[in-house]
Amino acid sequence: YVLPTMRRLVVGGFYQGQGEAWFDDLQLTGPASNAEPAAAVRRYLNLVADITHAHSLVKDSVDWPATQRTMLALARGLQTPAESYPVVDYLLSVLARYGDHHSMFYTPARMQANQVSASAAGAAAALAPSARYLGDGLACVALPSFGSTNPERAQAFAEQVQALIRQLDTEHAITGWVLDLRANNGGNMYPMLAGVGPLLGEGTVGYFVSAGQEQAIGYRAGEAYAGSSGHGWRVAQPYQLRRPGSPVAVLVGPRTASSGEVTAMAFIGRPAARLFGQPTGGYTSANRPYKLPDGAGLLLAVMTEADRTHQLHLGPLVPDEAVPPAPAGSSADPALQAASAWLHQQAPADASGQRKP
C-alpha cells in the first residue's frame, strides 16, 4: 500500500553489531490483496489504536480518523495479528512525526527474550557498575544500563553501586565525585537512582508530568520512588557520604538515554552539580507497558519529565559545559578532564586558602 502523498520510496538495509552486511537481488513483490482484513486483525489493530489514542503523549496531535483508515488499508488481506505487526510499526512512525521517538512495539518473541534477559543468566551478562579513585580527592562512578525489573536483581544492583561509593568514600578523603552516564542507554531507573542516592541526597529529584499533573520522583532511606510509594525493596544499609552535598560532575553523551537521562536529570538543580559532555539521546519521556492478547507488548510514551526545579525537558539534555569528544584513536577523555578541573575549583579551602584534597 502506497500513501497518496508519497513522492519517493527509499529502500535500505539495517544491521546491528560488528562486521559487514551486503544486500543485493532486491525484488518488488506483486500488489497487496484488496480483501478485507480478517476480523481478528481488525480487533487487534483497533485495540492498539484505542490504547494509543487514549494514552499516547502526542495523542492530541495525531489525525486519528486518517491514521486508522491508513492502518486498515495496510491490513488488507491479512489473516492473523502476527501479520499485522508492520501496521503497528506504521502507527509508531506516525507518533514519531510528532516527536515521540521513545514508544516501542515488542513482538511475543521479543517480550520472551526480555524476560530471559531479566533472569539470572541475563543479569550475569549485564554490564556491572564500576568505580575508581582518580587521585587528588576525586572519585568516579560509572553507572551502566540496567534493564531488569526483577526486585532481587534491582536491589542487588543498587546495593552494588552504594557499596562502591561507600568503599571509595571510606578509603579516601573524597571532595568531589564524577558520575559517568555516557554508556547508560536506559532500562529500570529505580535501581539506578537508589544506587546513586548518596550522591543525590534525600528528597525529590524530579517529576513525571502528565496532563499538567506532577508525580514526584525521589530518593529516601535507600529507596527510589515515584509518587507516594516505592517498589517494595530498598538498599538494606543505605550509605551517607562523609561530606554530604559534595560536588558532583555528571558526564553525559548521545548514548545517555531514557532512564540514563532521568538519572542525569535528577542532578539538574542540585546544588554543586554540573553536567559535562555532549547532548543526550533525547528520550526524555516515561514509557508504560501495555500487554496485547497475543503476548506482544506496546511500550508507550505517556508522560514527560521535569527536573527538581519543575523545568520540563523535551528532547536531549544539553550539558552545562559542552565538551567535544576525543579524536578517534585517542585515549584522552576531555569530558572527564573538564569535570575534574571544575571539581577542583569546588574543593573546600583550608585556613591558609589552599585547596584541601
mmCIF file of C-alpha atoms in Angstrom:
data_model
loop_
_atom_site.group_PDB
_atom_site.id
_atom_site.type_symbol
_atom_site.label_atom_id
_atom_site.label_comp_id
_atom_site.label_asym_id
_atom_site.label_seq_id
_atom_site.Cartn_x
_atom_site.Cartn_y
_atom_site.Cartn_z
ATOM 1 C CA TYR A 1 0.000 0.000 0.000
ATOM 2 C CA VAL A 2 1.426 3.361 -1.074
ATOM 3 C CA LEU A 3 0.151 6.511 0.572
ATOM 4 C CA PRO A 4 -1.285 9.069 -1.896
ATOM 5 C CA THR A 5 1.162 11.669 -0.560
ATOM 6 C CA MET A 6 4.254 9.538 -1.272
ATOM 7 C CA ARG A 7 6.773 11.155 -3.629
ATOM 8 C CA ARG A 8 9.824 8.943 -3.145
ATOM 9 C CA LEU A 9 10.485 5.407 -1.938
ATOM 10 C CA VAL A 10 13.857 4.660 -0.319
ATOM 11 C CA VAL A 11 14.850 1.028 0.202
ATOM 12 C CA GLY A 12 17.722 0.096 2.501
ATOM 13 C CA GLY A 13 19.106 -2.475 4.872
ATOM 14 C CA PHE A 14 19.944 -2.365 8.556
ATOM 15 C CA TYR A 15 22.335 -4.385 10.669
ATOM 16 C CA GLN A 16 23.477 -4.075 14.248
ATOM 17 C CA GLY A 17 26.814 -5.104 15.736
ATOM 18 C CA GLN A 18 30.248 -5.802 14.312
ATOM 19 C CA GLY A 19 31.048 -6.924 10.782
ATOM 20 C CA GLU A 20 29.624 -6.205 7.353
ATOM 21 C CA ALA A 21 26.346 -6.783 5.546
ATOM 22 C CA TRP A 22 25.697 -6.994 1.805
ATOM 23 C CA PHE A 23 22.249 -6.635 0.227
ATOM 24 C CA ASP A 24 21.548 -7.467 -3.398
ATOM 25 C CA ASP A 25 18.993 -9.082 -5.704
ATOM 26 C CA LEU A 26 16.184 -6.972 -4.244
ATOM 27 C CA GLN A 27 12.734 -7.673 -5.680
ATOM 28 C CA LEU A 28 9.429 -5.846 -5.643
ATOM 29 C CA THR A 29 6.556 -8.220 -4.953
ATOM 30 C CA GLY A 30 3.153 -8.033 -6.530
ATOM 31 C CA PRO A 31 0.339 -5.773 -5.348
ATOM 32 C CA ALA A 32 -1.189 -6.399 -1.946
ATOM 33 C CA SER A 33 -4.583 -8.009 -1.616
ATOM 34 C CA ASN A 34 -7.707 -5.866 -1.767
ATOM 35 C CA ALA A 35 -9.558 -8.281 0.503
ATOM 36 C CA GLU A 36 -10.796 -7.045 3.850
ATOM 37 C CA PRO A 37 -8.589 -7.995 6.801
ATOM 38 C CA ALA A 38 -9.769 -10.853 8.981
ATOM 39 C CA ALA A 39 -11.936 -9.951 11.957
ATOM 40 C CA ALA A 40 -9.138 -10.926 14.359
ATOM 41 C CA VAL A 41 -6.793 -8.485 12.637
ATOM 42 C CA ARG A 42 -9.325 -5.652 12.813
ATOM 43 C CA ARG A 43 -9.888 -6.275 16.524
ATOM 44 C CA TYR A 44 -6.164 -6.367 17.179
ATOM 45 C CA LEU A 45 -5.391 -3.142 15.333
ATOM 46 C CA ASN A 46 -8.415 -1.382 16.830
ATOM 47 C CA LEU A 47 -7.161 -2.325 20.302
ATOM 48 C CA VAL A 48 -3.675 -0.968 19.569
ATOM 49 C CA ALA A 49 -5.141 2.234 18.141
ATOM 50 C CA ASP A 50 -7.520 2.662 21.088
ATOM 51 C CA ILE A 51 -4.706 2.254 23.640
ATOM 52 C CA THR A 52 -2.530 4.711 21.763
ATOM 53 C CA HIS A 53 -5.373 7.194 21.253
ATOM 54 C CA ALA A 54 -6.171 7.133 24.971
ATOM 55 C CA HIS A 55 -2.657 7.295 26.439
ATOM 56 C CA SER A 56 -0.036 8.496 23.961
ATOM 57 C CA LEU A 57 1.967 11.553 24.884
ATOM 58 C CA VAL A 58 1.238 13.032 21.435
ATOM 59 C CA LYS A 59 -2.339 11.769 21.097
ATOM 60 C CA ASP A 60 -3.768 15.263 20.573
ATOM 61 C CA SER A 61 -1.510 15.909 17.578
ATOM 62 C CA VAL A 62 -2.494 12.823 15.568
ATOM 63 C CA ASP A 63 -5.226 12.836 12.905
ATOM 64 C CA TRP A 64 -6.850 9.654 14.186
ATOM 65 C CA PRO A 65 -9.528 9.124 11.502
ATOM 66 C CA ALA A 66 -6.914 9.381 8.738
ATOM 67 C CA THR A 67 -4.424 7.239 10.648
ATOM 68 C CA GLN A 68 -6.911 4.447 11.276
ATOM 69 C CA ARG A 69 -8.064 4.499 7.643
ATOM 70 C CA THR A 70 -4.457 4.019 6.565
ATOM 71 C CA MET A 71 -3.951 1.242 9.108
ATOM 72 C CA LEU A 72 -6.934 -0.664 7.728
ATOM 73 C CA ALA A 73 -5.704 -0.126 4.174
ATOM 74 C CA LEU A 74 -2.301 -1.522 5.126
ATOM 75 C CA ALA A 75 -4.047 -4.523 6.724
ATOM 76 C CA ARG A 76 -5.876 -5.614 3.559
ATOM 77 C CA GLY A 77 -5.654 -9.353 3.083
ATOM 78 C CA LEU A 78 -4.045 -10.023 6.456
ATOM 79 C CA GLN A 79 -5.380 -13.040 8.339
ATOM 80 C CA THR A 80 -3.587 -13.083 11.697
ATOM 81 C CA PRO A 81 -2.475 -10.485 14.260
ATOM 82 C CA ALA A 82 1.155 -11.542 13.699
ATOM 83 C CA GLU A 83 0.873 -10.474 10.056
ATOM 84 C CA SER A 84 -0.244 -7.020 11.179
ATOM 85 C CA TYR A 85 2.886 -6.127 13.177
ATOM 86 C CA PRO A 86 4.193 -3.885 10.347
ATOM 87 C CA VAL A 87 0.923 -1.947 10.624
ATOM 88 C CA VAL A 88 1.652 -1.320 14.304
ATOM 89 C CA ASP A 89 5.098 -0.086 13.247
ATOM 90 C CA TYR A 90 3.355 2.325 10.895
ATOM 91 C CA LEU A 91 1.361 3.706 13.829
ATOM 92 C CA LEU A 92 4.589 4.251 15.782
ATOM 93 C CA SER A 93 6.010 6.109 12.788
ATOM 94 C CA VAL A 94 3.018 8.458 12.978
ATOM 95 C CA LEU A 95 3.770 9.133 16.644
ATOM 96 C CA ALA A 96 7.399 9.817 15.714
ATOM 97 C CA ARG A 97 6.291 12.572 13.325
ATOM 98 C CA TYR A 98 5.034 14.472 16.347
ATOM 99 C CA GLY A 99 8.120 13.989 18.494
ATOM 100 C CA ASP A 100 7.577 10.600 20.147
ATOM 101 C CA HIS A 101 10.684 8.577 19.323
ATOM 102 C CA HIS A 102 10.502 6.568 22.539
ATOM 103 C CA SER A 103 7.443 4.334 22.073
ATOM 104 C CA MET A 104 8.194 0.768 21.000
ATOM 105 C CA PHE A 105 6.414 -2.402 19.907
ATOM 106 C CA TYR A 106 7.689 -5.793 21.078
ATOM 107 C CA THR A 107 6.668 -8.989 19.324
ATOM 108 C CA PRO A 108 5.908 -12.009 21.544
ATOM 109 C CA ALA A 109 9.405 -13.354 20.796
ATOM 110 C CA ARG A 110 10.977 -10.051 21.857
ATOM 111 C CA MET A 111 8.865 -9.992 25.026
ATOM 112 C CA GLN A 112 10.027 -13.505 25.875
ATOM 113 C CA ALA A 113 13.642 -12.575 25.176
ATOM 114 C CA ASN A 114 13.316 -9.623 27.563
ATOM 115 C CA GLN A 115 12.096 -11.941 30.296
ATOM 116 C CA VAL A 116 15.075 -14.212 29.713
ATOM 117 C CA SER A 117 17.454 -11.230 29.884
ATOM 118 C CA ALA A 118 15.962 -10.349 33.259
ATOM 119 C CA SER A 119 16.821 -13.815 34.577
ATOM 120 C CA ALA A 120 19.984 -14.820 36.407
ATOM 121 C CA ALA A 121 21.744 -15.660 33.142
ATOM 122 C CA GLY A 122 20.857 -12.292 31.654
ATOM 123 C CA ALA A 123 21.858 -10.447 34.795
ATOM 124 C CA ALA A 124 25.230 -12.161 34.809
ATOM 125 C CA ALA A 125 25.888 -10.911 31.288
ATOM 126 C CA ALA A 126 24.856 -7.348 32.077
ATOM 127 C CA LEU A 127 27.424 -4.611 32.473
ATOM 128 C CA ALA A 128 28.385 -4.058 36.081
ATOM 129 C CA PRO A 129 28.825 -0.659 37.717
ATOM 130 C CA SER A 130 32.396 0.315 38.468
ATOM 131 C CA ALA A 131 34.252 2.948 40.437
ATOM 132 C CA ARG A 132 37.798 4.207 40.786
ATOM 133 C CA TYR A 133 39.807 6.751 42.701
ATOM 134 C CA LEU A 134 41.078 9.457 40.353
ATOM 135 C CA GLY A 135 43.507 10.911 42.838
ATOM 136 C CA ASP A 136 43.663 14.350 44.390
ATOM 137 C CA GLY A 137 40.415 13.840 46.299
ATOM 138 C CA LEU A 138 38.236 12.870 43.298
ATOM 139 C CA ALA A 139 36.319 9.646 42.642
ATOM 140 C CA CYS A 140 34.487 8.384 39.560
ATOM 141 C CA VAL A 141 31.452 6.074 39.466
ATOM 142 C CA ALA A 142 30.442 4.589 36.100
ATOM 143 C CA LEU A 143 26.756 3.653 36.026
ATOM 144 C CA PRO A 144 25.769 1.415 33.081
ATOM 145 C CA SER A 145 22.345 0.482 31.804
ATOM 146 C CA PHE A 146 20.242 -1.887 33.879
ATOM 147 C CA GLY A 147 17.125 -3.389 32.328
ATOM 148 C CA SER A 148 15.803 -5.972 34.766
ATOM 149 C CA THR A 149 12.588 -5.330 36.697
ATOM 150 C CA ASN A 150 13.189 -8.346 38.940
ATOM 151 C CA PRO A 151 13.112 -6.959 42.519
ATOM 152 C CA GLU A 152 16.026 -9.085 43.749
ATOM 153 C CA ARG A 153 18.200 -8.126 40.775
ATOM 154 C CA ALA A 154 17.246 -4.457 41.097
ATOM 155 C CA GLN A 155 18.091 -4.381 44.797
ATOM 156 C CA ALA A 156 21.398 -6.162 44.190
ATOM 157 C CA PHE A 157 22.369 -3.604 41.546
ATOM 158 C CA ALA A 158 21.562 -0.657 43.838
ATOM 159 C CA GLU A 159 23.419 -2.325 46.714
ATOM 160 C CA GLN A 160 26.449 -2.814 44.480
ATOM 161 C CA VAL A 161 26.542 0.850 43.435
ATOM 162 C CA GLN A 162 26.236 2.072 47.016
ATOM 163 C CA ALA A 163 28.941 -0.367 48.128
ATOM 164 C CA LEU A 164 31.317 1.106 45.554
ATOM 165 C CA ILE A 165 30.558 4.622 46.776
ATOM 166 C CA ARG A 166 30.977 3.548 50.397
ATOM 167 C CA GLN A 167 34.356 1.919 49.690
ATOM 168 C CA LEU A 168 35.793 4.949 47.917
ATOM 169 C CA ASP A 169 34.427 7.377 50.481
ATOM 170 C CA THR A 170 35.847 5.456 53.436
ATOM 171 C CA GLU A 171 39.247 4.687 51.882
ATOM 172 C CA HIS A 172 39.907 8.221 50.588
ATOM 173 C CA ALA A 173 39.117 11.800 51.572
ATOM 174 C CA ILE A 174 36.744 12.448 48.667
ATOM 175 C CA THR A 175 35.932 16.094 47.971
ATOM 176 C CA GLY A 176 34.266 15.655 44.563
ATOM 177 C CA TRP A 177 32.516 12.944 42.574
ATOM 178 C CA VAL A 178 32.243 12.166 38.877
ATOM 179 C CA LEU A 179 29.170 10.173 37.774
ATOM 180 C CA ASP A 180 29.723 8.732 34.294
ATOM 181 C CA LEU A 181 26.441 8.058 32.467
ATOM 182 C CA ARG A 182 27.825 8.141 28.931
ATOM 183 C CA ALA A 183 27.211 4.401 28.357
ATOM 184 C CA ASN A 184 23.835 4.308 30.127
ATOM 185 C CA ASN A 185 21.146 3.960 27.474
ATOM 186 C CA GLY A 186 18.306 3.246 29.885
ATOM 187 C CA GLY A 187 16.334 0.461 31.470
ATOM 188 C CA ASN A 188 14.968 0.479 35.011
ATOM 189 C CA MET A 189 15.505 3.878 36.611
ATOM 190 C CA TYR A 190 14.723 2.828 40.210
ATOM 191 C CA PRO A 191 17.889 0.807 40.968
ATOM 192 C CA MET A 192 19.922 3.499 39.212
ATOM 193 C CA LEU A 193 18.537 6.285 41.399
ATOM 194 C CA ALA A 194 18.713 4.170 44.543
ATOM 195 C CA GLY A 195 22.320 3.282 43.766
ATOM 196 C CA VAL A 196 23.464 6.887 43.374
ATOM 197 C CA GLY A 197 21.252 8.038 46.259
ATOM 198 C CA PRO A 198 24.252 9.001 48.425
ATOM 199 C CA LEU A 199 25.342 11.418 45.695
ATOM 200 C CA LEU A 200 21.834 12.738 45.082
ATOM 201 C CA GLY A 201 20.832 13.330 48.675
ATOM 202 C CA GLU A 202 17.369 12.615 50.017
ATOM 203 C CA GLY A 203 14.165 14.196 48.757
ATOM 204 C CA THR A 204 12.501 14.968 45.431
ATOM 205 C CA VAL A 205 14.864 14.855 42.448
ATOM 206 C CA GLY A 206 12.395 15.288 39.576
ATOM 207 C CA TYR A 207 8.860 14.780 38.305
ATOM 208 C CA PHE A 208 6.808 12.800 35.820
ATOM 209 C CA VAL A 209 4.315 15.162 34.177
ATOM 210 C CA SER A 210 1.026 14.201 32.511
ATOM 211 C CA ALA A 211 -1.912 16.460 31.662
ATOM 212 C CA GLY A 212 -0.440 19.177 33.840
ATOM 213 C CA GLN A 213 -0.213 16.896 36.885
ATOM 214 C CA GLU A 214 3.146 16.169 38.529
ATOM 215 C CA GLN A 215 4.264 12.925 40.153
ATOM 216 C CA ALA A 216 7.374 13.336 42.304
ATOM 217 C CA ILE A 217 10.457 11.185 41.709
ATOM 218 C CA GLY A 218 12.846 10.928 44.636
ATOM 219 C CA TYR A 219 15.173 9.053 46.946
ATOM 220 C CA ARG A 220 14.900 8.397 50.661
ATOM 221 C CA ALA A 221 16.422 5.907 53.098
ATOM 222 C CA GLY A 222 17.835 3.636 50.400
ATOM 223 C CA GLU A 223 14.693 3.639 48.237
ATOM 224 C CA ALA A 224 13.891 5.314 44.934
ATOM 225 C CA TYR A 225 10.238 6.201 44.452
ATOM 226 C CA ALA A 226 7.750 7.779 42.075
ATOM 227 C CA GLY A 227 4.552 9.149 43.574
ATOM 228 C CA SER A 228 3.660 8.158 47.102
ATOM 229 C CA SER A 229 5.358 4.770 47.292
ATOM 230 C CA GLY A 230 8.443 2.827 46.267
ATOM 231 C CA HIS A 231 8.797 -0.572 44.652
ATOM 232 C CA GLY A 232 8.874 -2.923 47.600
ATOM 233 C CA TRP A 233 12.650 -3.026 48.071
ATOM 234 C CA ARG A 234 15.388 -0.736 49.338
ATOM 235 C CA VAL A 235 19.119 -0.747 49.996
ATOM 236 C CA ALA A 236 19.393 -2.578 53.304
ATOM 237 C CA GLN A 237 22.023 -0.283 54.814
ATOM 238 C CA PRO A 238 21.893 2.973 52.842
ATOM 239 C CA TYR A 239 25.127 4.926 52.876
ATOM 240 C CA GLN A 240 25.554 8.627 53.596
ATOM 241 C CA LEU A 241 28.597 10.499 52.345
ATOM 242 C CA ARG A 242 31.178 11.631 54.866
ATOM 243 C CA ARG A 243 30.814 15.038 53.197
ATOM 244 C CA PRO A 244 27.076 15.309 52.393
ATOM 245 C CA GLY A 245 26.339 17.542 49.438
ATOM 246 C CA SER A 246 29.790 17.063 47.897
ATOM 247 C CA PRO A 247 30.102 18.436 44.345
ATOM 248 C CA VAL A 248 29.077 16.034 41.586
ATOM 249 C CA ALA A 249 30.081 16.301 37.918
ATOM 250 C CA VAL A 250 27.816 14.219 35.652
ATOM 251 C CA LEU A 251 29.211 13.008 32.311
ATOM 252 C CA VAL A 252 26.636 12.586 29.523
ATOM 253 C CA GLY A 253 26.615 11.987 25.777
ATOM 254 C CA PRO A 254 24.497 10.750 22.865
ATOM 255 C CA ARG A 255 24.370 7.208 24.309
ATOM 256 C CA THR A 256 22.854 8.526 27.550
ATOM 257 C CA ALA A 257 19.164 7.800 27.025
ATOM 258 C CA SER A 258 15.826 7.099 28.684
ATOM 259 C CA SER A 259 16.404 6.117 32.328
ATOM 260 C CA GLY A 260 20.002 7.209 31.934
ATOM 261 C CA GLU A 261 18.641 10.658 31.133
ATOM 262 C CA VAL A 262 16.315 10.519 34.147
ATOM 263 C CA THR A 263 19.340 9.820 36.325
ATOM 264 C CA ALA A 264 21.235 12.741 34.796
ATOM 265 C CA MET A 265 18.171 14.985 35.148
ATOM 266 C CA ALA A 266 17.989 14.110 38.845
ATOM 267 C CA PHE A 267 21.163 16.173 39.354
ATOM 268 C CA ILE A 268 19.870 19.245 37.488
ATOM 269 C CA GLY A 269 19.037 21.830 40.115
ATOM 270 C CA ARG A 270 21.012 20.044 42.825
ATOM 271 C CA PRO A 271 23.447 22.437 44.483
ATOM 272 C CA ALA A 272 27.068 21.850 43.422
ATOM 273 C CA ALA A 273 26.184 19.644 40.455
ATOM 274 C CA ARG A 274 27.009 20.203 36.803
ATOM 275 C CA LEU A 275 26.636 18.244 33.546
ATOM 276 C CA PHE A 276 29.588 17.815 31.157
ATOM 277 C CA GLY A 277 29.902 16.291 27.691
ATOM 278 C CA GLN A 278 27.572 16.138 24.706
ATOM 279 C CA PRO A 279 23.755 16.352 24.373
ATOM 280 C CA THR A 280 21.963 13.160 25.393
ATOM 281 C CA GLY A 281 19.868 10.825 23.247
ATOM 282 C CA GLY A 282 16.619 12.750 23.703
ATOM 283 C CA TYR A 283 14.365 10.004 25.127
ATOM 284 C CA THR A 284 13.159 12.167 27.994
ATOM 285 C CA SER A 285 9.726 10.645 28.402
ATOM 286 C CA ALA A 286 8.276 7.932 30.624
ATOM 287 C CA ASN A 287 7.005 4.731 28.998
ATOM 288 C CA ARG A 288 4.207 2.487 30.224
ATOM 289 C CA PRO A 289 3.843 -1.143 29.040
ATOM 290 C CA TYR A 290 0.581 -2.494 27.623
ATOM 291 C CA LYS A 291 0.389 -6.239 27.080
ATOM 292 C CA LEU A 292 -1.539 -7.356 23.992
ATOM 293 C CA PRO A 293 -3.658 -10.534 23.710
ATOM 294 C CA ASP A 294 -1.123 -12.465 21.618
ATOM 295 C CA GLY A 295 1.743 -11.833 24.053
ATOM 296 C CA ALA A 296 3.158 -8.824 22.209
ATOM 297 C CA GLY A 297 3.730 -5.584 24.074
ATOM 298 C CA LEU A 298 3.240 -1.895 23.382
ATOM 299 C CA LEU A 299 5.658 0.294 25.321
ATOM 300 C CA LEU A 300 4.032 3.693 25.039
ATOM 301 C CA ALA A 301 5.448 7.096 25.965
ATOM 302 C CA VAL A 302 2.785 8.563 28.245
ATOM 303 C CA MET A 303 4.490 11.226 30.379
ATOM 304 C CA THR A 304 7.113 13.926 30.063
ATOM 305 C CA GLU A 305 9.801 14.567 32.659
ATOM 306 C CA ALA A 306 10.859 17.605 34.674
ATOM 307 C CA ASP A 307 13.816 18.255 36.930
ATOM 308 C CA ARG A 308 13.573 19.147 40.627
ATOM 309 C CA THR A 309 13.011 22.822 39.738
ATOM 310 C CA HIS A 310 9.872 21.815 37.751
ATOM 311 C CA GLN A 311 11.578 22.625 34.449
ATOM 312 C CA LEU A 312 10.299 20.336 31.667
ATOM 313 C CA HIS A 313 12.897 18.696 29.441
ATOM 314 C CA LEU A 314 11.680 17.761 25.971
ATOM 315 C CA GLY A 315 14.325 16.136 23.821
ATOM 316 C CA PRO A 316 18.051 15.902 24.552
ATOM 317 C CA LEU A 317 19.538 17.216 27.782
ATOM 318 C CA VAL A 318 22.103 19.887 26.976
ATOM 319 C CA PRO A 319 25.099 19.755 29.338
ATOM 320 C CA ASP A 320 26.097 22.822 31.318
ATOM 321 C CA GLU A 321 29.544 22.556 29.787
ATOM 322 C CA ALA A 322 29.786 21.185 26.251
ATOM 323 C CA VAL A 323 32.954 19.155 25.731
ATOM 324 C CA PRO A 324 33.822 17.699 22.315
ATOM 325 C CA PRO A 325 34.727 14.016 22.211
ATOM 326 C CA ALA A 326 38.327 12.923 21.903
ATOM 327 C CA PRO A 327 39.700 12.414 18.373
ATOM 328 C CA ALA A 328 39.406 8.898 17.011
ATOM 329 C CA GLY A 329 42.151 6.664 18.361
ATOM 330 C CA SER A 330 42.967 8.983 21.252
ATOM 331 C CA SER A 331 42.960 7.716 24.832
ATOM 332 C CA ALA A 332 42.230 11.196 26.185
ATOM 333 C CA ASP A 333 38.946 11.904 27.963
ATOM 334 C CA PRO A 334 38.213 15.626 27.557
ATOM 335 C CA ALA A 335 34.877 15.443 29.414
ATOM 336 C CA LEU A 336 36.471 13.787 32.433
ATOM 337 C CA GLN A 337 39.305 16.323 32.352
ATOM 338 C CA ALA A 338 36.846 19.238 32.264
ATOM 339 C CA ALA A 339 34.779 17.709 35.069
ATOM 340 C CA SER A 340 37.881 17.166 37.208
ATOM 341 C CA ALA A 341 39.014 20.753 36.701
ATOM 342 C CA TRP A 342 35.614 22.046 37.813
ATOM 343 C CA LEU A 343 35.535 19.750 40.843
ATOM 344 C CA HIS A 344 38.949 21.020 41.954
ATOM 345 C CA GLN A 345 37.527 24.541 41.845
ATOM 346 C CA GLN A 346 34.729 23.447 44.208
ATOM 347 C CA ALA A 347 37.026 21.761 46.743
ATOM 348 C CA PRO A 348 36.935 23.351 50.218
ATOM 349 C CA ALA A 349 39.861 25.556 51.211
ATOM 350 C CA ASP A 350 41.815 25.310 54.472
ATOM 351 C CA ALA A 351 42.640 28.223 56.744
ATOM 352 C CA SER A 352 45.562 29.277 54.535
ATOM 353 C CA GLY A 353 43.337 29.443 51.461
ATOM 354 C CA GLN A 354 44.816 26.291 49.890
ATOM 355 C CA ARG A 355 42.510 23.697 48.391
ATOM 356 C CA LYS A 356 42.269 20.614 50.580
ATOM 357 C CA PRO A 357 42.454 17.144 48.965
#
